[in-house]
PDB file of C-alpha atoms in Angstrom:
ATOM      1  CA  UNK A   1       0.000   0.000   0.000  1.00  0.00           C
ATOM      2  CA  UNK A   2       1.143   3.384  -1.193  1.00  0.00           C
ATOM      3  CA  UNK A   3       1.086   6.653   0.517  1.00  0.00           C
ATOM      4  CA  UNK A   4      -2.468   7.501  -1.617  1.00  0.00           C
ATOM      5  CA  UNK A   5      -3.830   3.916  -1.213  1.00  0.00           C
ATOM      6  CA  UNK A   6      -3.498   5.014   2.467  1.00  0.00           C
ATOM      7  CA  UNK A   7      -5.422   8.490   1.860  1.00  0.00           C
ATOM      8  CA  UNK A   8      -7.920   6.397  -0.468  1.00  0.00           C
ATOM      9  CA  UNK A   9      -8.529   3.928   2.326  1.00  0.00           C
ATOM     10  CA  UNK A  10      -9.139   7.098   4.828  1.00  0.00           C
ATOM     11  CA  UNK A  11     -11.657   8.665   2.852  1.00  0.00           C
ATOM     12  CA  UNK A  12     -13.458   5.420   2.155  1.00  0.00           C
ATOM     13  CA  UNK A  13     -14.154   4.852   6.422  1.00  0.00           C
ATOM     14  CA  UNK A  14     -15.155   8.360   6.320  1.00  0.00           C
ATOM     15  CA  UNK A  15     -12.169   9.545   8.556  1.00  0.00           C
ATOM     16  CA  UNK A  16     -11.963  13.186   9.381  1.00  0.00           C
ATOM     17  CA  UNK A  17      -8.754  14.216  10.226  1.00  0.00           C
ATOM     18  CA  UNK A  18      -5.478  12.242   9.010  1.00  0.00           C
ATOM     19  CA  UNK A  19      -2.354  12.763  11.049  1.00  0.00           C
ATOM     20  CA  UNK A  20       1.177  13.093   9.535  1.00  0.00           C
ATOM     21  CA  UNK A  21       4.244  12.700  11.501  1.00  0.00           C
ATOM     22  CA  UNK A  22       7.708  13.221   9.665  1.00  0.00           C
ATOM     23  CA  UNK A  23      11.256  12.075  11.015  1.00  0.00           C
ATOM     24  CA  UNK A  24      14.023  14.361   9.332  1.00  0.00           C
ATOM     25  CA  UNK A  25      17.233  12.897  10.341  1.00  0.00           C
ATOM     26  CA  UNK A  26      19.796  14.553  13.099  1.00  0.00           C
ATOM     27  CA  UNK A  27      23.345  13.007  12.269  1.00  0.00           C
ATOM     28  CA  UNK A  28      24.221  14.459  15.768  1.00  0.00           C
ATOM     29  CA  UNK A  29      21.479  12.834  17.838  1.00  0.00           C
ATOM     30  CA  UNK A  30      22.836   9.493  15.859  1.00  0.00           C
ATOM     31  CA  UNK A  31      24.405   7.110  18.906  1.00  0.00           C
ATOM     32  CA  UNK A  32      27.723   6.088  17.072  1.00  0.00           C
ATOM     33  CA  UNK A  33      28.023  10.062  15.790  1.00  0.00           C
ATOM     34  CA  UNK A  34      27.340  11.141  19.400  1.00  0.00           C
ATOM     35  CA  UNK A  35      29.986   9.006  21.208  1.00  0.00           C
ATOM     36  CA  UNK A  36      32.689  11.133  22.740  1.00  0.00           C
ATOM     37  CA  UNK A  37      36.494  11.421  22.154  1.00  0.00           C
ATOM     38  CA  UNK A  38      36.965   9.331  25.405  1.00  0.00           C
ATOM     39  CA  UNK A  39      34.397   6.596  24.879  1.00  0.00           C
ATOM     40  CA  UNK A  40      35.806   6.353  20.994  1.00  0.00           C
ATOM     41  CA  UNK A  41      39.233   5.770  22.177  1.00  0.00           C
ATOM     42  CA  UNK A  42      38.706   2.979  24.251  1.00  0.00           C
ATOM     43  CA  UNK A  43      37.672   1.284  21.337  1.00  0.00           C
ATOM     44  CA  UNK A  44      39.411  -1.942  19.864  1.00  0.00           C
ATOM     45  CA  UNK A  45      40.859  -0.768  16.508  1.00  0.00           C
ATOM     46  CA  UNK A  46      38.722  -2.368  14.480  1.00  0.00           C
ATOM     47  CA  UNK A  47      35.766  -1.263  16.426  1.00  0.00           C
ATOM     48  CA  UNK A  48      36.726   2.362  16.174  1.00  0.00           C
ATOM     49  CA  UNK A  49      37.189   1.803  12.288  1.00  0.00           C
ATOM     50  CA  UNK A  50      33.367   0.951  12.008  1.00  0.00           C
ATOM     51  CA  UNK A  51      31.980   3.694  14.223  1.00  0.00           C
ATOM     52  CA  UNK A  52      33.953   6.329  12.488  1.00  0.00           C
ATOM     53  CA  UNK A  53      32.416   4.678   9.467  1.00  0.00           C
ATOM     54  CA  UNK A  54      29.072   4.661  10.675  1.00  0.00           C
ATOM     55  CA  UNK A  55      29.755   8.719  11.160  1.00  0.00           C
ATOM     56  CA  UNK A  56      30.554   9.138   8.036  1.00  0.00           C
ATOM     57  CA  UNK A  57      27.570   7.579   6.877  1.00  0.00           C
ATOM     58  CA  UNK A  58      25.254   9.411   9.444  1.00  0.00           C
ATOM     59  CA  UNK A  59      26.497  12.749   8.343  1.00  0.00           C
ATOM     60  CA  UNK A  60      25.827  12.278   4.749  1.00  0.00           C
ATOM     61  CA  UNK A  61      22.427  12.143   5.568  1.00  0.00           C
ATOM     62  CA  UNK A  62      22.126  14.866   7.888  1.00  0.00           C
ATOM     63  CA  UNK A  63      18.524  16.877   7.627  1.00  0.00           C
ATOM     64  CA  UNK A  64      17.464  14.068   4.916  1.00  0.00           C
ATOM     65  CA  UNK A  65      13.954  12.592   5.432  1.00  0.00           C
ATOM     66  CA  UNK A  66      13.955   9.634   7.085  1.00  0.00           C
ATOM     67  CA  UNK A  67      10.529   8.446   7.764  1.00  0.00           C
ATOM     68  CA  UNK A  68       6.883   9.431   7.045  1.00  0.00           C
ATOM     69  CA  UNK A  69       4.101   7.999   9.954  1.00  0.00           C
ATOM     70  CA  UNK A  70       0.422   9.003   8.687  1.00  0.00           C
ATOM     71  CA  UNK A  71      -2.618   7.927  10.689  1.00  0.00           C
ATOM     72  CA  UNK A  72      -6.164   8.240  10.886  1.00  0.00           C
ATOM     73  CA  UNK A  73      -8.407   7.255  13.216  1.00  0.00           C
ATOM     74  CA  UNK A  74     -11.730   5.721  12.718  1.00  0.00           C
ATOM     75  CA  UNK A  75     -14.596   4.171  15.911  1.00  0.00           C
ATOM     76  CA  UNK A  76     -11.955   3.924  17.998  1.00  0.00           C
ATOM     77  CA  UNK A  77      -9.343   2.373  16.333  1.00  0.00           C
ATOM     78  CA  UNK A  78      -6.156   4.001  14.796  1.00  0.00           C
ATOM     79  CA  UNK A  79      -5.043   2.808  11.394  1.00  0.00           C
ATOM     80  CA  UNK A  80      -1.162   3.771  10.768  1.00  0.00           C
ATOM     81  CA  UNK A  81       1.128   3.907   7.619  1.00  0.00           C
ATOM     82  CA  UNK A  82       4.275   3.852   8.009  1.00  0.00           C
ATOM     83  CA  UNK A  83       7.452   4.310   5.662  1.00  0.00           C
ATOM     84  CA  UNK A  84      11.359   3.899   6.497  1.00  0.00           C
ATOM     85  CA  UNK A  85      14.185   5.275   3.966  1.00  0.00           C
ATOM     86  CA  UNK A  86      16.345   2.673   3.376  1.00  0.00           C
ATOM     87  CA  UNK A  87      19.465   4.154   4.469  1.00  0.00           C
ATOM     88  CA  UNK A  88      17.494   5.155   7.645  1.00  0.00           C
ATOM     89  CA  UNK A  89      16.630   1.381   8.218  1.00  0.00           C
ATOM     90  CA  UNK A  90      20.341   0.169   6.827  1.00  0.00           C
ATOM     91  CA  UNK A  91      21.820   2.884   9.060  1.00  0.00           C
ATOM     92  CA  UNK A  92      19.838   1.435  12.765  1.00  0.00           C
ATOM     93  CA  UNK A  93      20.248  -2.126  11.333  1.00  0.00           C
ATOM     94  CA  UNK A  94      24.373  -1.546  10.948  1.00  0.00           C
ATOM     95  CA  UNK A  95      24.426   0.135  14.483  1.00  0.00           C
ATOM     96  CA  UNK A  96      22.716  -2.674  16.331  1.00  0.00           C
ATOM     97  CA  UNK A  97      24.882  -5.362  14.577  1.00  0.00           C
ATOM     98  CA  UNK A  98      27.675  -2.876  15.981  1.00  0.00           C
ATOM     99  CA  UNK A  99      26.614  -3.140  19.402  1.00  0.00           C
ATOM    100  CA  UNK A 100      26.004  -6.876  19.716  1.00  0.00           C
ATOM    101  CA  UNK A 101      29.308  -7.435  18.142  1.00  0.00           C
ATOM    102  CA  UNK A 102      30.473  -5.243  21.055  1.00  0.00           C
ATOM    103  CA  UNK A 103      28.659  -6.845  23.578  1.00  0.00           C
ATOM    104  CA  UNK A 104      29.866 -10.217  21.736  1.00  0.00           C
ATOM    105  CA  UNK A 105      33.273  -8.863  22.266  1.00  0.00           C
ATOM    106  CA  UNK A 106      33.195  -7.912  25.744  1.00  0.00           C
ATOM    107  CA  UNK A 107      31.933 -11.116  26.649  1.00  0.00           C
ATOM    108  CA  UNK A 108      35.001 -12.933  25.315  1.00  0.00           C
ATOM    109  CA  UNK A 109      37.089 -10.648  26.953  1.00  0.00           C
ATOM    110  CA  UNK A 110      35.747 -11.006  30.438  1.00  0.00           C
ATOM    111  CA  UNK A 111      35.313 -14.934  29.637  1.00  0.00           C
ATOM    112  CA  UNK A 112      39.202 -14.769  28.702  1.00  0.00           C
ATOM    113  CA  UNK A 113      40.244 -12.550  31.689  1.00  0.00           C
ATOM    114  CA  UNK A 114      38.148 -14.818  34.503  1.00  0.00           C
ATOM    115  CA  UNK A 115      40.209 -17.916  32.377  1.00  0.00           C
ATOM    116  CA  UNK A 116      43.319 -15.873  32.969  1.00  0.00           C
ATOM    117  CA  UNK A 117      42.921 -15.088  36.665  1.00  0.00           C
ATOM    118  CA  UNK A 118      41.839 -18.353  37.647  1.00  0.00           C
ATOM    119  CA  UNK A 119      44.818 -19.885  35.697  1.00  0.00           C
ATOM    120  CA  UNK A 120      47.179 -17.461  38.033  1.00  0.00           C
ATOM    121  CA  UNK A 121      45.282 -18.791  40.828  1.00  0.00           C
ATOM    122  CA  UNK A 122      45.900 -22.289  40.352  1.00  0.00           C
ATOM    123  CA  UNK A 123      49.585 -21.704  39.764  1.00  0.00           C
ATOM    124  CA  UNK A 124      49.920 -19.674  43.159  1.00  0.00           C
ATOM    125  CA  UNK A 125      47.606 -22.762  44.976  1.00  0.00           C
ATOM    126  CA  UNK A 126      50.348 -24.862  43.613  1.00  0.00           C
ATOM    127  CA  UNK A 127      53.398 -22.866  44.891  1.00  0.00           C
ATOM    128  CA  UNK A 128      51.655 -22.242  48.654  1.00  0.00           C
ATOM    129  CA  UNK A 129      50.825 -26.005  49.087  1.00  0.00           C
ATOM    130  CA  UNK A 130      54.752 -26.610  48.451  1.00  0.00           C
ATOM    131  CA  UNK A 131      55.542 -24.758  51.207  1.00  0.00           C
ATOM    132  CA  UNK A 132      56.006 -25.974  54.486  1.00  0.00           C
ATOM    133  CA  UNK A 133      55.278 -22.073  56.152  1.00  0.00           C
ATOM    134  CA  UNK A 134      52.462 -22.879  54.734  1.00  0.00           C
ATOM    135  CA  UNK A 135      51.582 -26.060  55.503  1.00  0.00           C
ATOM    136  CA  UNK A 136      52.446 -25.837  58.863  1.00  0.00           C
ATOM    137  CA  UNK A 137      49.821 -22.584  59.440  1.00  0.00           C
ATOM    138  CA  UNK A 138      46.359 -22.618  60.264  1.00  0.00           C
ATOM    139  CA  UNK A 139      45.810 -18.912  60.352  1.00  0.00           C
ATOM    140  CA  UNK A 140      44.611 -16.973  57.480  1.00  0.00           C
ATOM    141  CA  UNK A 141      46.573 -13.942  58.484  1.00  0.00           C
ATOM    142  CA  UNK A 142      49.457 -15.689  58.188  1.00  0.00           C
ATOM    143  CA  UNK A 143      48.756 -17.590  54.601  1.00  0.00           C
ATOM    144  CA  UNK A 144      47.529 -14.072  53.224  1.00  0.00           C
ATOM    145  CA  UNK A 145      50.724 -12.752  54.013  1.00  0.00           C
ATOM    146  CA  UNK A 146      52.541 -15.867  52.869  1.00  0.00           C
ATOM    147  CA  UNK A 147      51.099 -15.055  49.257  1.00  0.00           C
ATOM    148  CA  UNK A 148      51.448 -11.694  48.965  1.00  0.00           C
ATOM    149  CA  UNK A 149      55.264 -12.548  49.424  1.00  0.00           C
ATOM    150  CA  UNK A 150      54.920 -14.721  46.385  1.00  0.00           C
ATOM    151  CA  UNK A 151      52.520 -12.226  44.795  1.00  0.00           C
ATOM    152  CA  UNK A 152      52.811  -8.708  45.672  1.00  0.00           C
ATOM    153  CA  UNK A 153      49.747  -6.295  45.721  1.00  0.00           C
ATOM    154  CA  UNK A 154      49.651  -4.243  42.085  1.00  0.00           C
ATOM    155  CA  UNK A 155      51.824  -0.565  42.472  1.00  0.00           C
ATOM    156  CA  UNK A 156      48.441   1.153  41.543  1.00  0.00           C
ATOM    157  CA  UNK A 157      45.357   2.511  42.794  1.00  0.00           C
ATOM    158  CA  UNK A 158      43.252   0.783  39.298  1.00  0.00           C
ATOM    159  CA  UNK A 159      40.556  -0.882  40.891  1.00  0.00           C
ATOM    160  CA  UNK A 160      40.112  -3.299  38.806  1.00  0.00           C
ATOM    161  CA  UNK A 161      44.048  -4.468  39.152  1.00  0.00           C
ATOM    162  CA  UNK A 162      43.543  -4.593  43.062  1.00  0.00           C
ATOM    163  CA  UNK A 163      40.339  -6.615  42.446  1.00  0.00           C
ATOM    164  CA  UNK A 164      42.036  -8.927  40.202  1.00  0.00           C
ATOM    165  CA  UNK A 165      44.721  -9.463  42.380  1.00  0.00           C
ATOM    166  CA  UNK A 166      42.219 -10.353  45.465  1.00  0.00           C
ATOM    167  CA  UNK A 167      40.727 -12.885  43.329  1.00  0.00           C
ATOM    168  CA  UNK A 168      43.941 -14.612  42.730  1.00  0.00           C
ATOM    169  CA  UNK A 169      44.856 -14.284  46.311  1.00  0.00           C
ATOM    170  CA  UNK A 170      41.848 -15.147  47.686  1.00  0.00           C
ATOM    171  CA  UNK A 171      41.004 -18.505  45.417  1.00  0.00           C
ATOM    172  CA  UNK A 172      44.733 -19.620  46.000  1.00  0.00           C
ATOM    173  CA  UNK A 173      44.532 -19.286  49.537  1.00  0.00           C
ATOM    174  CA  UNK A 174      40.821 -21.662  50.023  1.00  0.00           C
ATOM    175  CA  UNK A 175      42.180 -23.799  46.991  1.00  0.00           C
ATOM    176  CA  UNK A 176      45.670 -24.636  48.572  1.00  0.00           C
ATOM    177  CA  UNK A 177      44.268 -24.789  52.364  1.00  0.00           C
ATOM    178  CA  UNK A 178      41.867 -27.491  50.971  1.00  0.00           C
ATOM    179  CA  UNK A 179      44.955 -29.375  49.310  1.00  0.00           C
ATOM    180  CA  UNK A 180      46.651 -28.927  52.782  1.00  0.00           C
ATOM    181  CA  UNK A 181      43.630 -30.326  55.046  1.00  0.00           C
ATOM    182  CA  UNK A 182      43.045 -33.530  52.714  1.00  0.00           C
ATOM    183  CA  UNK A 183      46.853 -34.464  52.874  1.00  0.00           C
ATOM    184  CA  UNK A 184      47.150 -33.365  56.426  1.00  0.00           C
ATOM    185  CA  UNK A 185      44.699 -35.680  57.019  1.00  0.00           C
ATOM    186  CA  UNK A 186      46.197 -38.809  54.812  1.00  0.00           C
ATOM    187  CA  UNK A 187      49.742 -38.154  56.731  1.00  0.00           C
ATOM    188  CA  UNK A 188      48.554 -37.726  60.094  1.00  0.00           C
ATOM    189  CA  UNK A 189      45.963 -41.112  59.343  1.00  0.00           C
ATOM    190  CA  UNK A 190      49.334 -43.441  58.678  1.00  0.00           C
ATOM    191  CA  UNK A 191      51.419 -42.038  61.897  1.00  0.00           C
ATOM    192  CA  UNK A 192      48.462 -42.534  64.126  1.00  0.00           C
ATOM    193  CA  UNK A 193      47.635 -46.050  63.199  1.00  0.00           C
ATOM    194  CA  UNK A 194      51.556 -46.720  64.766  1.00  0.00           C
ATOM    195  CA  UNK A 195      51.994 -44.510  67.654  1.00  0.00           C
ATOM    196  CA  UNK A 196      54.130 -47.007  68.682  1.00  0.00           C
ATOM    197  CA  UNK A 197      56.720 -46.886  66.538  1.00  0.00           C
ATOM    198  CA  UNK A 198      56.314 -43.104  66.419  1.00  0.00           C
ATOM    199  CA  UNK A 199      56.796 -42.583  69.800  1.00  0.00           C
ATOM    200  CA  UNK A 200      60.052 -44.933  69.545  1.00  0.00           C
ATOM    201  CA  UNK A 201      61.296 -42.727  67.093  1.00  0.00           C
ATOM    202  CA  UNK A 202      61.411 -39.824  69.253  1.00  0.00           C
ATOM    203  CA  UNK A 203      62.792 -41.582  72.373  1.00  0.00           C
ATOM    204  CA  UNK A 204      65.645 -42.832  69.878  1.00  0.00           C
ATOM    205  CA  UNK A 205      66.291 -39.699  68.787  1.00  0.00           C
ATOM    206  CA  UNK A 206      66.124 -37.898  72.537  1.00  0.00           C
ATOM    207  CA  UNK A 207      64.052 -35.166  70.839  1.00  0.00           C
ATOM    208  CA  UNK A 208      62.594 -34.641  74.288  1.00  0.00           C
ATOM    209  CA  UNK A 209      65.461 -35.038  76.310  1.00  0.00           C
ATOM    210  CA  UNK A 210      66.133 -31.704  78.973  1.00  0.00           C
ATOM    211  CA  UNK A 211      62.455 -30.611  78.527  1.00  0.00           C
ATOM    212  CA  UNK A 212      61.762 -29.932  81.840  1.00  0.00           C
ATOM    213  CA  UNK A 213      58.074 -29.201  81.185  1.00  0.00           C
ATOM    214  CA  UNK A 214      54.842 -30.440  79.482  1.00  0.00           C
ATOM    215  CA  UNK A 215      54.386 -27.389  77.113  1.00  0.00           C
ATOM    216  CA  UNK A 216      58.368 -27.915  76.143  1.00  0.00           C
ATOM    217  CA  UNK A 217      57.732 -31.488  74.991  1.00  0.00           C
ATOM    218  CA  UNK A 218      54.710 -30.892  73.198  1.00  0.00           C
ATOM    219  CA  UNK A 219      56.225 -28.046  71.057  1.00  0.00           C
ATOM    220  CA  UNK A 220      59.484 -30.537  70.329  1.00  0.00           C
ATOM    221  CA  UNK A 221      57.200 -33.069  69.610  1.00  0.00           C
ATOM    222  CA  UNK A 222      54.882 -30.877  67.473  1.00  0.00           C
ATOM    223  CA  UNK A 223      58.076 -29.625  65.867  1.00  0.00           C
ATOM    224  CA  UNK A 224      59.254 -33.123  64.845  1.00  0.00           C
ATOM    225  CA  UNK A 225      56.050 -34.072  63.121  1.00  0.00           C
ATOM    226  CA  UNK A 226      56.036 -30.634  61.736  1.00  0.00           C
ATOM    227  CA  UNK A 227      59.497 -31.343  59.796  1.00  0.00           C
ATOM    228  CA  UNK A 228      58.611 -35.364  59.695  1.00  0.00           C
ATOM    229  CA  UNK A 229      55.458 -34.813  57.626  1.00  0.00           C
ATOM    230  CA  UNK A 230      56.940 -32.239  55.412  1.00  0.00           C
ATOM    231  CA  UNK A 231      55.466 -29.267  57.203  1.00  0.00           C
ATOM    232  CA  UNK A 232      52.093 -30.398  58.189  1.00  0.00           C
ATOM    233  CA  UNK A 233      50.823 -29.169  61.178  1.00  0.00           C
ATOM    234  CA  UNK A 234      50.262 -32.191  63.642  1.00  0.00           C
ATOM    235  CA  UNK A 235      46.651 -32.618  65.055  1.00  0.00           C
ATOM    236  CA  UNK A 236      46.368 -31.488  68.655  1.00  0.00           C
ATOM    237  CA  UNK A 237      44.806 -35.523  69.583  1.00  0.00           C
ATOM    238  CA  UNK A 238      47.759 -36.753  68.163  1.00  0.00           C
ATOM    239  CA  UNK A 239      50.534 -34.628  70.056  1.00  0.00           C
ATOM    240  CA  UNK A 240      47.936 -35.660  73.277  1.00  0.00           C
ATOM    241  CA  UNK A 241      47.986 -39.252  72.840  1.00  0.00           C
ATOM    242  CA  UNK A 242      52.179 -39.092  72.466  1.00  0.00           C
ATOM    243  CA  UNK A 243      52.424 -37.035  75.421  1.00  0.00           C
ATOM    244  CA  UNK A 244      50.806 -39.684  76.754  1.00  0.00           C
ATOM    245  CA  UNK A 245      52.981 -42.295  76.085  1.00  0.00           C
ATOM    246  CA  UNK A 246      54.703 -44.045  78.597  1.00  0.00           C
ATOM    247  CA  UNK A 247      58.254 -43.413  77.268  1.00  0.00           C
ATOM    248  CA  UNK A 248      57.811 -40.023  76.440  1.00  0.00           C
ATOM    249  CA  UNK A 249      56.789 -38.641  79.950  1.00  0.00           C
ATOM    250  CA  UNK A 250      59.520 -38.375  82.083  1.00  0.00           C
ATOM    251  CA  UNK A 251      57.532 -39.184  85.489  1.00  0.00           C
ATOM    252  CA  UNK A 252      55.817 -42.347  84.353  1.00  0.00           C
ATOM    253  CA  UNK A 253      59.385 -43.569  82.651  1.00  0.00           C
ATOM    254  CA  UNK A 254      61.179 -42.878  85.815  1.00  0.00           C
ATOM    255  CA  UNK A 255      58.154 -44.761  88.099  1.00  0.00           C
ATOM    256  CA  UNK A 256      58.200 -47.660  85.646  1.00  0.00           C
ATOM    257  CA  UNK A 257      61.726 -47.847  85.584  1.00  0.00           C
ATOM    258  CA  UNK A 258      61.606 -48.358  89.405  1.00  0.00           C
ATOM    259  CA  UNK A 259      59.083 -50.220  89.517  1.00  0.00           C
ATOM    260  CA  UNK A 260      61.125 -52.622  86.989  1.00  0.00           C
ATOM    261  CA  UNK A 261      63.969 -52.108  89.949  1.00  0.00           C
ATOM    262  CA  UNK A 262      62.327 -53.280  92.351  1.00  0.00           C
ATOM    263  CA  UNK A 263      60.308 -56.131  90.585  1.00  0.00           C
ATOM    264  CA  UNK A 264      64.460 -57.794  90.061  1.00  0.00           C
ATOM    265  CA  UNK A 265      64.810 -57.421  93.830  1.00  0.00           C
ATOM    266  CA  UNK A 266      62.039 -59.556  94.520  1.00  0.00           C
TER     267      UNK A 266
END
């Protein structure tokens, strides 16, 4: 239907106004023609090359009809005609391909950068559960400052490097500390199921010998399964039931030792 098929149509219902809207085309009001300088230059290169193109484009039709809306209305119910230049419609269609290429683009960028962080985070997990500092800790304090050794904090105020380099901290630290607890576990499992021989060990060795005190002998012996397990830190039960043991408390050694005495008198 043509713009007199239209009028045609309006006279035949017996209409008696018809409306006419016109769209005359601001190159300036145009989204790519009204980003700024700043918005422009952060901008892939590519990107940038198809805006400025788009511009270019925009401006040529500056103050050029775009678009002709007629209406009339007839019991109540509006009847509309409606007609698009072409380079008007090529011109919006270009600009939205534009922006979901954009939004395409940032997508893969944030996809790549979460890839990238959580690859850094993995690699610091790996160094911090090869460390017996850190294996041996069971304060966060402590294992935050343990990786900011390996990985200092950015030398800038950029949010979003400081955020990043959270992230990295952050996910290495729960990561490795899981690693840590699980093998802590499995280590602490196998020396418990012999306390025997564990507790021979230590005698051998006179680890505790000169402690004068309980708290002494529990921080030698904690110390020996520290550097015996590769820098796990020993469950408290564990350092308990060797304190425990016969041979490694001074008191009960001496009092079985005379009891053993006097057992040859007899």
């Amino acid at each position: 239907m043509d713009p007199q098929d239209f009028l045609r149509l309006a006279q035949h219902a017996g209409a008696c106004f018809l409306y006419r809207e016109t769209d005359c085309f601001d190159a300036e009001a145009f989204p790519a023609v009204a980003m700024s300088d700043e918005e422009l230059g952060l901008l892939e290169k590519p990107n940038r090359r198809r805006v400025k193109d788009l511009q270019r484009t925009a401006r040529s039709h500056d103050g050029e009809l775009a678009g002709v809306d007629l209406c009339f209305v007839r019991e109540g119910v509006a009847h509309y005609w409606v007609s698009e230049a072409p380079w008007s419609s090529a011109l919006d269609a270009a600009w939205a391909e534009f922006k979901e290429q954009r939004r395409l683009d940032e997508e893969a960028r944030e996809s790549n950068k979460a890839a990238r962080l959580q690859e850094e985070a993995e690699r610091l997990a790996a160094q911090l559960t090869d460390l017996p500092a850190f294996r041996s800790e069971t304060r966060y304090a402590a294992w935050e400052e343990i990786a900011h050794t390996l990985v200092p904090e950015p030398d800038t105020d950029e949010e979003e490097a400081r955020a990043a380099h959270g992230f990295v901290i952050r996910s290495a630290i729960r990561d490795a500390s899981q690693v840590v607890e699980r093998e802590s576990r499995r280590v602490y499992a196998s020396y418990r199921s012999d306390l025997d021989a564990l507790a021979r060990e230590i005698s051998d060795h006179g680890l505790l010998a000169g402690a004068s005190t309980k708290e002494v002998r529990r921080i030698r012996i904690q110390d020996f399964l520290i550097g015996k397990s590769g820098g796990y830190g020993p469950p408290k039960t564990l350092v308990d039931l060797l304190l425990d043991r016969p041979e490694l408390d001074p008191k009960r050694r001496r009092a079985m030792a005379g009891a053993d005495g006097l057992f040859a008198l007899n």
